[in-house]
Amino acid sequence: GRAAFIEQRYYGTSKIPNILLPNMTTTNHNNNNDNDNSDYTFLSTEQVLADLVGAISFLKRHFATTKVVAVGGSYGGMLTAWLQRQHPDLITAAWSSSAPLLGFADTLTKTDVSSALSSQQAQQASAIYHVIEQDYIDNGNDPTNDDFDGKSCVETIGNAFRYMLWNQTDEELRQQLCLCDNDHDNKNTMPGSNVRDRAIGWLQNQFGTIANFDYPYEVTFDKVSVPGHPTRTVCRHLKEAVTTKGLQGAELLLTSLQWFINDPNTTISTTTTRIVNQTKPKTTDNENHSTWCRRLEPSFYSYYLGFIPGPWTYQRCYDLIMAYHVDETSNMFLPCSIYQPNCWSEATFAQFCQEQFGVRPRPSQSRSQYFGTTGYVEHQKIVLTNGNLDPWSYGGIGYEEYHRQRSRKKHKKYLADNVIWIEGASHHLDLWWPHPEDPPSVVAARQKAFQMISEWIQES
């Protein structure tokens, strides 16, 4: 067999320069300041799927093969599932890992974007924050000290965010987070562009990103080394900062994250901060900080969970709209009732996208009709895997049923055979190379996926 890795348009080196093509008019633009000058006019999920169909059809002809197995994780997992569902004649079998296929705003079934979410809709939109919080509760425990468990860690983080919201001035936030003094542009019309909102958004994003990397062993992303069980590392630093330094608010949260973000007293390369953490240290002699300052992105919404500067954020604005909302049950993040930016508003989100890229989200009818919310399990030759530590599992197939069973400690099987939930696994860990420290659940999931795919290939 052969393996082919197909690079999506606008990603990697497959870019289109930011120029108007002959006889074309476009308003799509890129204000990310991330050295990406691409014009995203021709970037849509439909077009990406069409590219994949064309590439796979060519490869099948070129290599004279009739059987194709599609594999993808995260966004790649979404493409894999959509490709297999829409082109079963082209794809023999598929493996979609950590794909939030049901995590889109359309699944909230809310017709009036100006009205408040119902309690059920709020619960759906809050699911990603529930997973992150539970991850810190389950894995934040220090095996060597029972005095500060994961629950205490989560409550301490939540209290620090409240202290930031209610007790800290903009100037204090600038000092404690080492923000550039001229970082707030009065001409910025984006929602959530004030200092407090951007600071809270940035810190929330850090805790969510670390949960995304909550693997059982050390990994490296873009030259950044992340230790095994990084949520535990956060909680350990948090406890030390509280008990030995008495820190509060933004200073406390920053101290717990110091090992992960790029500050001068850390060993992380300065080139990795923009990629992983979206901060931009800047050398300056004209501001209060003697050698450097942190330049935040222009809006709270720039730090929406999973946003990465460039084409992915554009796609999240245009046709992959995911709704986030923090409900009243959260102990780790600021509930919508006391902090408006943590309320889902498609109108506010659309305003941010218009300011950032010159586009607004596509109408929900065109999005939901194309991708749909069902049909991933019935009569489909696709393995759907999710890890319970993965924040993006909130939109995974079988999320609600899995967590109902887990909360009741029931072992009776209700999920379809091709829907596999993996205890102790974070973002698409099952697609990684085998590792000696892989949890048994991950090993078992891989074996089951291989077995099912092999059977489907034999049947075809």
Tab-separated table of C-alpha atoms in Angstrom:
chain	number	residue	atom	x	y	z
A	1	GLY	CA	0.000	0.000	0.000
A	2	ARG	CA	0.897	3.662	-0.314
A	3	ALA	CA	0.338	6.679	1.935
A	4	ALA	CA	-0.418	10.154	0.566
A	5	PHE	CA	-0.506	13.354	2.618
A	6	ILE	CA	-2.611	15.971	0.811
A	7	GLU	CA	-1.914	19.570	1.801
A	8	GLN	CA	-4.948	21.849	1.881
A	9	ARG	CA	-5.014	25.073	-0.117
A	10	TYR	CA	-3.795	28.125	1.868
A	11	TYR	CA	-2.027	25.888	4.400
A	12	GLY	CA	1.671	25.102	4.411
A	13	THR	CA	3.185	26.333	1.149
A	14	SER	CA	-0.076	26.089	-0.836
A	15	LYS	CA	-0.910	29.796	-0.764
A	16	ILE	CA	-2.444	32.293	-3.174
A	17	PRO	CA	-0.892	35.804	-3.062
A	18	ASN	CA	-3.034	38.651	-1.790
A	19	ILE	CA	-3.718	40.197	-5.199
A	20	LEU	CA	-6.897	40.647	-7.167
A	21	LEU	CA	-7.081	38.217	-10.034
A	22	PRO	CA	-8.177	39.552	-13.462
A	23	ASN	CA	-11.885	40.397	-13.567
A	24	MET	CA	-12.289	39.347	-9.898
A	25	THR	CA	-13.511	41.513	-7.034
A	26	THR	CA	-12.955	40.431	-3.442
A	27	THR	CA	-13.348	41.891	0.039
A	28	ASN	CA	-11.771	38.957	1.862
A	29	HIS	CA	-8.653	40.074	3.661
A	30	ASN	CA	-6.280	39.135	6.424
A	31	ASN	CA	-5.679	41.403	9.415
A	32	ASN	CA	-3.885	38.819	11.533
A	33	ASN	CA	-0.455	40.460	11.208
A	34	ASP	CA	0.984	36.962	10.995
A	35	ASN	CA	3.087	37.405	7.835
A	36	ASP	CA	0.424	35.602	5.799
A	37	ASN	CA	-0.495	37.687	2.760
A	38	SER	CA	-2.926	35.181	1.278
A	39	ASP	CA	-6.226	36.247	-0.185
A	40	TYR	CA	-8.816	33.815	1.191
A	41	THR	CA	-11.437	34.421	-1.489
A	42	PHE	CA	-11.181	30.848	-2.719
A	43	LEU	CA	-11.077	29.187	0.706
A	44	SER	CA	-14.209	27.271	1.684
A	45	THR	CA	-14.798	23.812	3.076
A	46	GLU	CA	-16.707	22.809	-0.062
A	47	GLN	CA	-13.734	23.786	-2.181
A	48	VAL	CA	-11.341	21.886	0.070
A	49	LEU	CA	-13.484	18.748	-0.205
A	50	ALA	CA	-13.617	19.176	-3.976
A	51	ASP	CA	-9.816	19.443	-4.015
A	52	LEU	CA	-9.562	16.201	-2.028
A	53	VAL	CA	-11.931	14.412	-4.396
A	54	GLY	CA	-9.858	15.554	-7.361
A	55	ALA	CA	-6.565	14.551	-5.746
A	56	ILE	CA	-7.803	11.128	-4.625
A	57	SER	CA	-9.373	10.413	-8.022
A	58	PHE	CA	-6.061	11.257	-9.685
A	59	LEU	CA	-4.088	9.045	-7.281
A	60	LYS	CA	-6.461	6.134	-7.819
A	61	ARG	CA	-5.968	6.377	-11.574
A	62	HIS	CA	-2.217	6.935	-11.312
A	63	PHE	CA	-1.590	3.951	-9.054
A	64	ALA	CA	-4.358	1.788	-10.538
A	65	THR	CA	-5.912	1.174	-7.134
A	66	THR	CA	-9.560	0.745	-6.207
A	67	LYS	CA	-9.379	0.917	-2.405
A	68	VAL	CA	-8.746	4.068	-0.378
A	69	VAL	CA	-8.704	4.539	3.389
A	70	ALA	CA	-9.026	8.149	4.550
A	71	VAL	CA	-7.565	9.065	7.961
A	72	GLY	CA	-7.628	12.412	9.733
A	73	GLY	CA	-7.580	14.037	13.149
A	74	SER	CA	-9.189	17.253	14.399
A	75	TYR	CA	-10.134	19.383	11.350
A	76	GLY	CA	-8.660	16.602	9.227
A	77	GLY	CA	-11.044	14.247	11.007
A	78	MET	CA	-13.966	16.457	10.030
A	79	LEU	CA	-12.866	16.444	6.396
A	80	THR	CA	-12.437	12.673	6.552
A	81	ALA	CA	-15.967	12.151	7.865
A	82	TRP	CA	-17.565	14.558	5.380
A	83	LEU	CA	-15.577	13.061	2.505
A	84	GLN	CA	-16.577	9.487	3.369
A	85	ARG	CA	-20.221	10.411	3.913
A	86	GLN	CA	-20.541	12.323	0.638
A	87	HIS	CA	-18.350	10.055	-1.517
A	88	PRO	CA	-18.704	6.462	-0.267
A	89	ASP	CA	-17.937	5.327	-3.820
A	90	LEU	CA	-14.515	6.982	-3.566
A	91	ILE	CA	-13.560	6.121	0.043
A	92	THR	CA	-13.493	2.435	1.050
A	93	ALA	CA	-13.117	3.094	4.773
A	94	ALA	CA	-12.264	6.003	7.050
A	95	TRP	CA	-10.918	6.827	10.506
A	96	SER	CA	-11.960	10.180	11.969
A	97	SER	CA	-10.315	11.101	15.269
A	98	SER	CA	-11.160	14.029	17.580
A	99	ALA	CA	-13.531	15.602	15.082
A	100	PRO	CA	-16.178	17.909	16.636
A	101	LEU	CA	-18.713	17.037	13.933
A	102	LEU	CA	-21.649	18.141	16.066
A	103	GLY	CA	-19.933	21.161	17.597
A	104	PHE	CA	-21.277	23.817	15.278
A	105	ALA	CA	-23.569	26.715	16.077
A	106	ASP	CA	-26.180	25.246	13.739
A	107	THR	CA	-26.755	22.319	16.112
A	108	LEU	CA	-28.102	24.746	18.716
A	109	THR	CA	-31.240	25.085	16.552
A	110	LYS	CA	-31.705	28.736	17.546
A	111	THR	CA	-33.541	30.801	14.936
A	112	ASP	CA	-33.195	34.280	16.473
A	113	VAL	CA	-29.548	35.222	17.011
A	114	SER	CA	-30.555	38.293	19.028
A	115	SER	CA	-32.351	36.270	21.699
A	116	ALA	CA	-30.738	34.605	24.682
A	117	LEU	CA	-29.869	30.930	24.528
A	118	SER	CA	-32.285	28.541	26.173
A	119	SER	CA	-30.928	26.496	29.085
A	120	GLN	CA	-30.487	23.478	26.818
A	121	GLN	CA	-28.697	25.512	24.151
A	122	ALA	CA	-26.448	27.110	26.777
A	123	GLN	CA	-25.529	23.653	28.042
A	124	GLN	CA	-24.611	22.544	24.514
A	125	ALA	CA	-22.517	25.651	23.853
A	126	SER	CA	-20.793	25.283	27.263
A	127	ALA	CA	-19.736	21.685	26.707
A	128	ILE	CA	-16.174	22.502	25.593
A	129	TYR	CA	-15.569	24.428	28.836
A	130	HIS	CA	-17.042	21.548	30.840
A	131	VAL	CA	-14.525	19.152	29.257
A	132	ILE	CA	-11.592	21.492	29.965
A	133	GLU	CA	-12.650	21.975	33.578
A	134	GLN	CA	-13.154	18.245	34.138
A	135	ASP	CA	-9.721	17.599	32.645
A	136	TYR	CA	-8.087	19.837	35.279
A	137	ILE	CA	-10.198	18.239	38.021
A	138	ASP	CA	-9.282	14.688	36.982
A	139	ASN	CA	-5.622	15.244	36.089
A	140	GLY	CA	-4.652	18.278	38.163
A	141	ASN	CA	-4.144	16.204	41.292
A	142	ASP	CA	-0.630	16.121	42.682
A	143	PRO	CA	0.102	12.471	43.609
A	144	THR	CA	2.601	13.678	46.225
A	145	ASN	CA	0.238	16.088	47.983
A	146	ASP	CA	-3.448	15.644	48.758
A	147	ASP	CA	-3.896	19.190	50.098
A	148	PHE	CA	-4.336	20.737	46.659
A	149	ASP	CA	-6.375	18.529	44.358
A	150	GLY	CA	-7.744	19.184	40.876
A	151	LYS	CA	-10.967	20.625	42.220
A	152	SER	CA	-9.058	23.132	44.364
A	153	CYS	CA	-6.962	24.034	41.323
A	154	VAL	CA	-10.062	24.762	39.223
A	155	GLU	CA	-11.646	26.869	41.966
A	156	THR	CA	-8.415	28.856	42.431
A	157	ILE	CA	-8.273	29.620	38.698
A	158	GLY	CA	-11.919	30.704	38.740
A	159	ASN	CA	-11.397	32.970	41.752
A	160	ALA	CA	-8.386	34.565	40.041
A	161	PHE	CA	-10.459	35.361	36.951
A	162	ARG	CA	-13.132	36.946	39.169
A	163	TYR	CA	-10.489	39.006	40.917
A	164	MET	CA	-9.278	40.233	37.510
A	165	LEU	CA	-12.815	41.163	36.521
A	166	TRP	CA	-13.891	42.937	39.687
A	167	ASN	CA	-10.754	44.221	41.390
A	168	GLN	CA	-7.996	44.971	38.890
A	169	THR	CA	-7.544	48.154	36.864
A	170	ASP	CA	-6.294	48.285	33.294
A	171	GLU	CA	-2.999	49.713	34.476
A	172	GLU	CA	-2.555	46.915	36.999
A	173	LEU	CA	-3.254	44.346	34.282
A	174	ARG	CA	-0.708	46.018	32.014
A	175	GLN	CA	1.934	45.862	34.723
A	176	GLN	CA	1.296	42.302	35.869
A	177	LEU	CA	1.023	40.882	32.343
A	178	CYS	CA	3.791	43.123	30.948
A	179	LEU	CA	1.493	44.501	28.236
A	180	CYS	CA	2.696	47.138	25.816
A	181	ASP	CA	1.513	50.574	26.986
A	182	ASN	CA	0.272	51.521	23.534
A	183	ASP	CA	-1.335	48.127	22.939
A	184	HIS	CA	-4.891	49.511	23.046
A	185	ASP	CA	-5.705	51.210	19.761
A	186	ASN	CA	-8.537	53.705	20.207
A	187	LYS	CA	-9.439	53.230	16.553
A	188	ASN	CA	-10.048	49.514	17.044
A	189	THR	CA	-13.782	48.934	16.561
A	190	MET	CA	-13.694	45.182	17.167
A	191	PRO	CA	-15.864	43.877	20.021
A	192	GLY	CA	-13.892	42.836	23.093
A	193	SER	CA	-10.967	45.116	22.219
A	194	ASN	CA	-10.399	46.684	25.651
A	195	VAL	CA	-7.436	45.663	27.782
A	196	ARG	CA	-9.398	43.603	30.312
A	197	ASP	CA	-11.278	41.546	27.730
A	198	ARG	CA	-8.180	40.745	25.711
A	199	ALA	CA	-6.231	39.814	28.846
A	200	ILE	CA	-8.986	37.473	30.030
A	201	GLY	CA	-9.366	36.007	26.547
A	202	TRP	CA	-5.639	35.365	26.260
A	203	LEU	CA	-5.425	33.635	29.642
A	204	GLN	CA	-8.545	31.530	29.023
A	205	ASN	CA	-7.004	30.416	25.739
A	206	GLN	CA	-3.788	29.311	27.479
A	207	PHE	CA	-5.644	27.036	29.901
A	208	GLY	CA	-7.690	25.568	27.047
A	209	THR	CA	-4.610	24.986	24.889
A	210	ILE	CA	-2.840	23.162	27.705
A	211	ALA	CA	-5.858	20.878	28.146
A	212	ASN	CA	-5.650	20.162	24.425
A	213	PHE	CA	-2.054	18.977	24.986
A	214	ASP	CA	-2.856	16.873	28.062
A	215	TYR	CA	-0.963	13.800	26.891
A	216	PRO	CA	0.516	11.201	29.262
A	217	TYR	CA	4.098	11.834	28.103
A	218	GLU	CA	6.230	14.750	26.945
A	219	VAL	CA	5.496	16.057	23.450
A	220	THR	CA	6.840	18.862	21.288
A	221	PHE	CA	4.735	21.251	19.210
A	222	ASP	CA	6.438	23.865	17.038
A	223	LYS	CA	9.633	23.554	19.089
A	224	VAL	CA	7.754	23.974	22.380
A	225	SER	CA	8.268	21.099	24.822
A	226	VAL	CA	5.143	20.241	26.824
A	227	PRO	CA	5.594	17.835	29.774
A	228	GLY	CA	3.379	14.838	30.323
A	229	HIS	CA	0.128	15.697	32.153
A	230	PRO	CA	0.598	19.473	31.676
A	231	THR	CA	-2.626	20.303	33.545
A	232	ARG	CA	-0.927	18.864	36.613
A	233	THR	CA	2.045	21.156	35.968
A	234	VAL	CA	-0.285	24.168	35.907
A	235	CYS	CA	-1.897	23.170	39.194
A	236	ARG	CA	1.451	22.577	40.875
A	237	HIS	CA	2.720	26.039	39.905
A	238	LEU	CA	-0.606	27.525	40.935
A	239	LYS	CA	-0.364	26.000	44.387
A	240	GLU	CA	3.214	27.244	44.843
A	241	ALA	CA	2.223	30.767	43.803
A	242	VAL	CA	-0.675	30.835	46.274
A	243	THR	CA	1.031	29.250	49.268
A	244	THR	CA	4.506	30.810	49.017
A	245	LYS	CA	3.869	34.162	47.283
A	246	GLY	CA	0.243	34.982	48.077
A	247	LEU	CA	-0.436	36.097	44.500
A	248	GLN	CA	-3.893	36.962	43.155
A	249	GLY	CA	-5.643	37.700	39.896
A	250	ALA	CA	-3.719	38.066	36.657
A	251	GLU	CA	-0.336	37.757	38.372
A	252	LEU	CA	-1.336	34.407	39.878
A	253	LEU	CA	-2.631	33.039	36.570
A	254	LEU	CA	0.445	34.228	34.681
A	255	THR	CA	2.755	32.587	37.214
A	256	SER	CA	0.980	29.238	36.807
A	257	LEU	CA	1.504	29.482	33.034
A	258	GLN	CA	5.062	30.874	33.040
A	259	TRP	CA	6.569	27.535	32.013
A	260	PHE	CA	4.318	27.399	28.935
A	261	ILE	CA	4.348	30.937	27.558
A	262	ASN	CA	7.237	32.904	26.166
A	263	ASP	CA	8.709	35.369	28.644
A	264	PRO	CA	12.362	36.432	28.862
A	265	ASN	CA	12.991	34.301	31.941
A	266	THR	CA	11.844	31.102	30.215
A	267	THR	CA	13.793	28.864	27.860
A	268	ILE	CA	11.131	28.651	25.140
A	269	SER	CA	12.205	30.039	21.775
A	270	THR	CA	10.738	33.447	20.962
A	271	THR	CA	9.704	32.230	17.519
A	272	THR	CA	7.202	29.787	18.958
A	273	THR	CA	5.075	32.226	20.942
A	274	ARG	CA	3.112	33.559	17.986
A	275	ILE	CA	2.403	30.077	16.697
A	276	VAL	CA	1.311	28.371	19.891
A	277	ASN	CA	0.326	31.109	22.293
A	278	GLN	CA	-0.473	34.091	20.082
A	279	THR	CA	1.541	36.605	22.085
A	280	LYS	CA	4.076	38.947	20.590
A	281	PRO	CA	6.939	40.116	22.821
A	282	LYS	CA	8.429	43.294	21.428
A	283	THR	CA	11.710	45.018	22.169
A	284	THR	CA	11.176	48.687	22.977
A	285	ASP	CA	12.926	51.616	24.615
A	286	ASN	CA	9.938	53.968	24.641
A	287	GLU	CA	7.649	52.215	27.109
A	288	ASN	CA	7.676	51.475	30.815
A	289	HIS	CA	9.069	47.948	30.380
A	290	SER	CA	12.819	48.159	30.029
A	291	THR	CA	13.453	45.575	27.338
A	292	TRP	CA	10.232	44.007	26.145
A	293	CYS	CA	6.447	43.941	26.365
A	294	ARG	CA	3.652	41.568	25.416
A	295	ARG	CA	1.473	42.673	22.511
A	296	LEU	CA	-1.924	41.004	22.645
A	297	GLU	CA	-4.139	40.284	19.661
A	298	PRO	CA	-6.745	42.993	18.883
A	299	SER	CA	-9.840	41.373	20.405
A	300	PHE	CA	-11.122	38.937	23.015
A	301	TYR	CA	-12.495	36.939	20.091
A	302	SER	CA	-8.998	36.585	18.633
A	303	TYR	CA	-8.484	34.138	21.496
A	304	TYR	CA	-11.538	31.995	20.870
A	305	LEU	CA	-10.665	28.401	21.694
A	306	GLY	CA	-8.751	26.795	18.849
A	307	PHE	CA	-8.077	29.995	16.925
A	308	ILE	CA	-4.694	29.980	15.192
A	309	PRO	CA	-3.681	33.058	13.159
A	310	GLY	CA	-4.202	32.495	9.455
A	311	PRO	CA	-6.556	30.446	7.273
A	312	TRP	CA	-8.002	28.339	10.098
A	313	THR	CA	-9.421	31.399	11.868
A	314	TYR	CA	-10.856	32.581	8.549
A	315	GLN	CA	-12.588	29.225	8.070
A	316	ARG	CA	-13.916	29.385	11.620
A	317	CYS	CA	-15.376	32.802	10.748
A	318	TYR	CA	-16.790	31.882	7.370
A	319	ASP	CA	-18.303	28.400	7.393
A	320	LEU	CA	-17.127	26.411	10.436
A	321	ILE	CA	-18.969	28.402	13.099
A	322	MET	CA	-18.557	26.953	16.599
A	323	ALA	CA	-20.576	28.497	19.413
A	324	TYR	CA	-18.977	28.895	22.845
A	325	HIS	CA	-20.743	29.964	26.012
A	326	VAL	CA	-19.826	29.652	29.711
A	327	ASP	CA	-22.835	28.689	31.800
A	328	GLU	CA	-23.524	29.041	35.523
A	329	THR	CA	-22.059	25.644	36.447
A	330	SER	CA	-18.489	26.687	35.599
A	331	ASN	CA	-16.089	27.055	38.521
A	332	MET	CA	-13.038	27.661	36.320
A	333	PHE	CA	-14.179	30.312	33.831
A	334	LEU	CA	-16.324	33.434	34.125
A	335	PRO	CA	-20.034	32.591	33.591
A	336	CYS	CA	-21.930	34.497	30.945
A	337	SER	CA	-24.134	36.077	33.615
A	338	ILE	CA	-21.207	38.096	35.017
A	339	TYR	CA	-18.978	38.370	31.940
A	340	GLN	CA	-20.675	39.210	28.644
A	341	PRO	CA	-17.862	38.138	26.253
A	342	ASN	CA	-18.359	34.558	27.489
A	343	CYS	CA	-21.951	34.654	26.167
A	344	TRP	CA	-22.488	33.309	22.666
A	345	SER	CA	-23.736	35.944	20.243
A	346	GLU	CA	-23.576	35.203	16.538
A	347	ALA	CA	-24.117	38.908	15.822
A	348	THR	CA	-21.068	39.925	17.904
A	349	PHE	CA	-18.999	37.121	16.441
A	350	ALA	CA	-20.000	38.226	12.930
A	351	GLN	CA	-18.872	41.768	13.729
A	352	PHE	CA	-15.446	40.465	14.778
A	353	CYS	CA	-15.133	38.416	11.574
A	354	GLN	CA	-16.133	41.406	9.461
A	355	GLU	CA	-13.447	43.537	11.112
A	356	GLN	CA	-10.794	40.835	10.910
A	357	PHE	CA	-11.363	39.353	7.454
A	358	GLY	CA	-14.023	41.393	5.692
A	359	VAL	CA	-16.469	38.470	5.727
A	360	ARG	CA	-19.432	37.442	7.825
A	361	PRO	CA	-20.474	33.865	8.663
A	362	ARG	CA	-22.371	32.140	5.899
A	363	PRO	CA	-26.125	31.789	6.470
A	364	SER	CA	-26.807	28.868	8.796
A	365	GLN	CA	-29.154	27.251	6.295
A	366	SER	CA	-26.405	26.792	3.713
A	367	ARG	CA	-24.000	25.486	6.360
A	368	SER	CA	-26.348	22.972	7.979
A	369	GLN	CA	-27.795	21.701	4.715
A	370	TYR	CA	-24.360	20.918	3.339
A	371	PHE	CA	-22.699	19.311	6.349
A	372	GLY	CA	-25.727	18.050	8.235
A	373	THR	CA	-25.767	16.694	11.776
A	374	THR	CA	-26.645	13.028	11.218
A	375	GLY	CA	-25.654	10.104	9.046
A	376	TYR	CA	-22.145	9.570	10.415
A	377	VAL	CA	-22.892	6.217	11.990
A	378	GLU	CA	-25.693	4.521	10.089
A	379	HIS	CA	-24.435	2.325	7.258
A	380	GLN	CA	-21.085	4.134	7.165
A	381	LYS	CA	-17.698	2.450	7.038
A	382	ILE	CA	-16.020	4.933	9.325
A	383	VAL	CA	-14.380	4.667	12.757
A	384	LEU	CA	-15.149	7.671	14.990
A	385	THR	CA	-12.795	8.068	17.978
A	386	ASN	CA	-12.699	10.661	20.754
A	387	GLY	CA	-10.708	10.964	23.987
A	388	ASN	CA	-12.515	12.055	27.132
A	389	LEU	CA	-9.697	14.544	27.977
A	390	ASP	CA	-9.927	16.269	24.604
A	391	PRO	CA	-11.721	19.649	24.717
A	392	TRP	CA	-12.936	19.088	21.149
A	393	SER	CA	-14.719	15.901	22.165
A	394	TYR	CA	-17.597	18.208	23.148
A	395	GLY	CA	-18.748	17.951	19.524
A	396	GLY	CA	-17.880	14.303	19.052
A	397	ILE	CA	-20.393	11.676	17.997
A	398	GLY	CA	-21.840	10.077	21.145
A	399	TYR	CA	-20.652	12.809	23.551
A	400	GLU	CA	-23.869	13.046	25.561
A	401	GLU	CA	-24.449	9.290	25.719
A	402	TYR	CA	-20.855	8.591	26.749
A	403	HIS	CA	-20.966	11.109	29.597
A	404	ARG	CA	-24.360	9.869	30.788
A	405	GLN	CA	-22.941	6.387	31.067
A	406	ARG	CA	-19.754	7.643	32.733
A	407	SER	CA	-21.590	9.717	35.337
A	408	ARG	CA	-23.792	6.755	36.235
A	409	LYS	CA	-20.814	4.371	36.164
A	410	LYS	CA	-22.695	2.056	33.850
A	411	HIS	CA	-20.859	-0.365	31.610
A	412	LYS	CA	-23.740	-1.383	29.375
A	413	LYS	CA	-22.927	-0.508	25.775
A	414	TYR	CA	-25.262	1.909	23.997
A	415	LEU	CA	-22.942	3.444	21.404
A	416	ALA	CA	-22.550	2.019	17.916
A	417	ASP	CA	-19.620	-0.343	17.332
A	418	ASN	CA	-17.768	2.191	15.190
A	419	VAL	CA	-18.012	4.950	17.838
A	420	ILE	CA	-15.078	4.593	20.261
A	421	TRP	CA	-14.602	6.784	23.347
A	422	ILE	CA	-11.140	6.524	24.898
A	423	GLU	CA	-10.523	7.068	28.606
A	424	GLY	CA	-7.383	9.062	29.406
A	425	ALA	CA	-6.803	10.325	25.849
A	426	SER	CA	-6.530	13.898	24.653
A	427	HIS	CA	-6.541	15.349	21.134
A	428	HIS	CA	-6.225	12.527	18.513
A	429	LEU	CA	-3.691	10.620	20.642
A	430	ASP	CA	-4.908	7.415	18.971
A	431	LEU	CA	-3.443	8.565	15.628
A	432	TRP	CA	0.047	9.063	17.064
A	433	TRP	CA	2.831	6.531	16.776
A	434	PRO	CA	2.661	3.892	19.554
A	435	HIS	CA	4.438	4.944	22.745
A	436	PRO	CA	5.440	2.899	25.823
A	437	GLU	CA	3.359	5.222	28.021
A	438	ASP	CA	0.184	4.945	25.960
A	439	PRO	CA	-2.792	4.145	28.208
A	440	PRO	CA	-4.220	0.634	27.619
A	441	SER	CA	-7.427	2.285	26.413
A	442	VAL	CA	-5.546	3.940	23.534
A	443	VAL	CA	-3.858	0.687	22.546
A	444	ALA	CA	-7.220	-1.087	22.557
A	445	ALA	CA	-8.868	1.661	20.484
A	446	ARG	CA	-6.170	1.443	17.815
A	447	GLN	CA	-6.492	-2.319	17.635
A	448	LYS	CA	-10.266	-2.117	17.257
A	449	ALA	CA	-9.999	0.568	14.568
A	450	PHE	CA	-7.446	-1.462	12.601
A	451	GLN	CA	-9.637	-4.554	12.845
A	452	MET	CA	-12.793	-2.797	11.630
A	453	ILE	CA	-11.023	-1.084	8.731
A	454	SER	CA	-9.383	-4.360	7.676
A	455	GLU	CA	-12.788	-6.059	7.630
A	456	TRP	CA	-14.321	-3.273	5.530
A	457	ILE	CA	-11.459	-3.495	3.032
A	458	GLN	CA	-11.958	-7.239	2.741
A	459	GLU	CA	-15.710	-6.780	2.230
A	460	SER	CA	-15.298	-4.214	-0.559
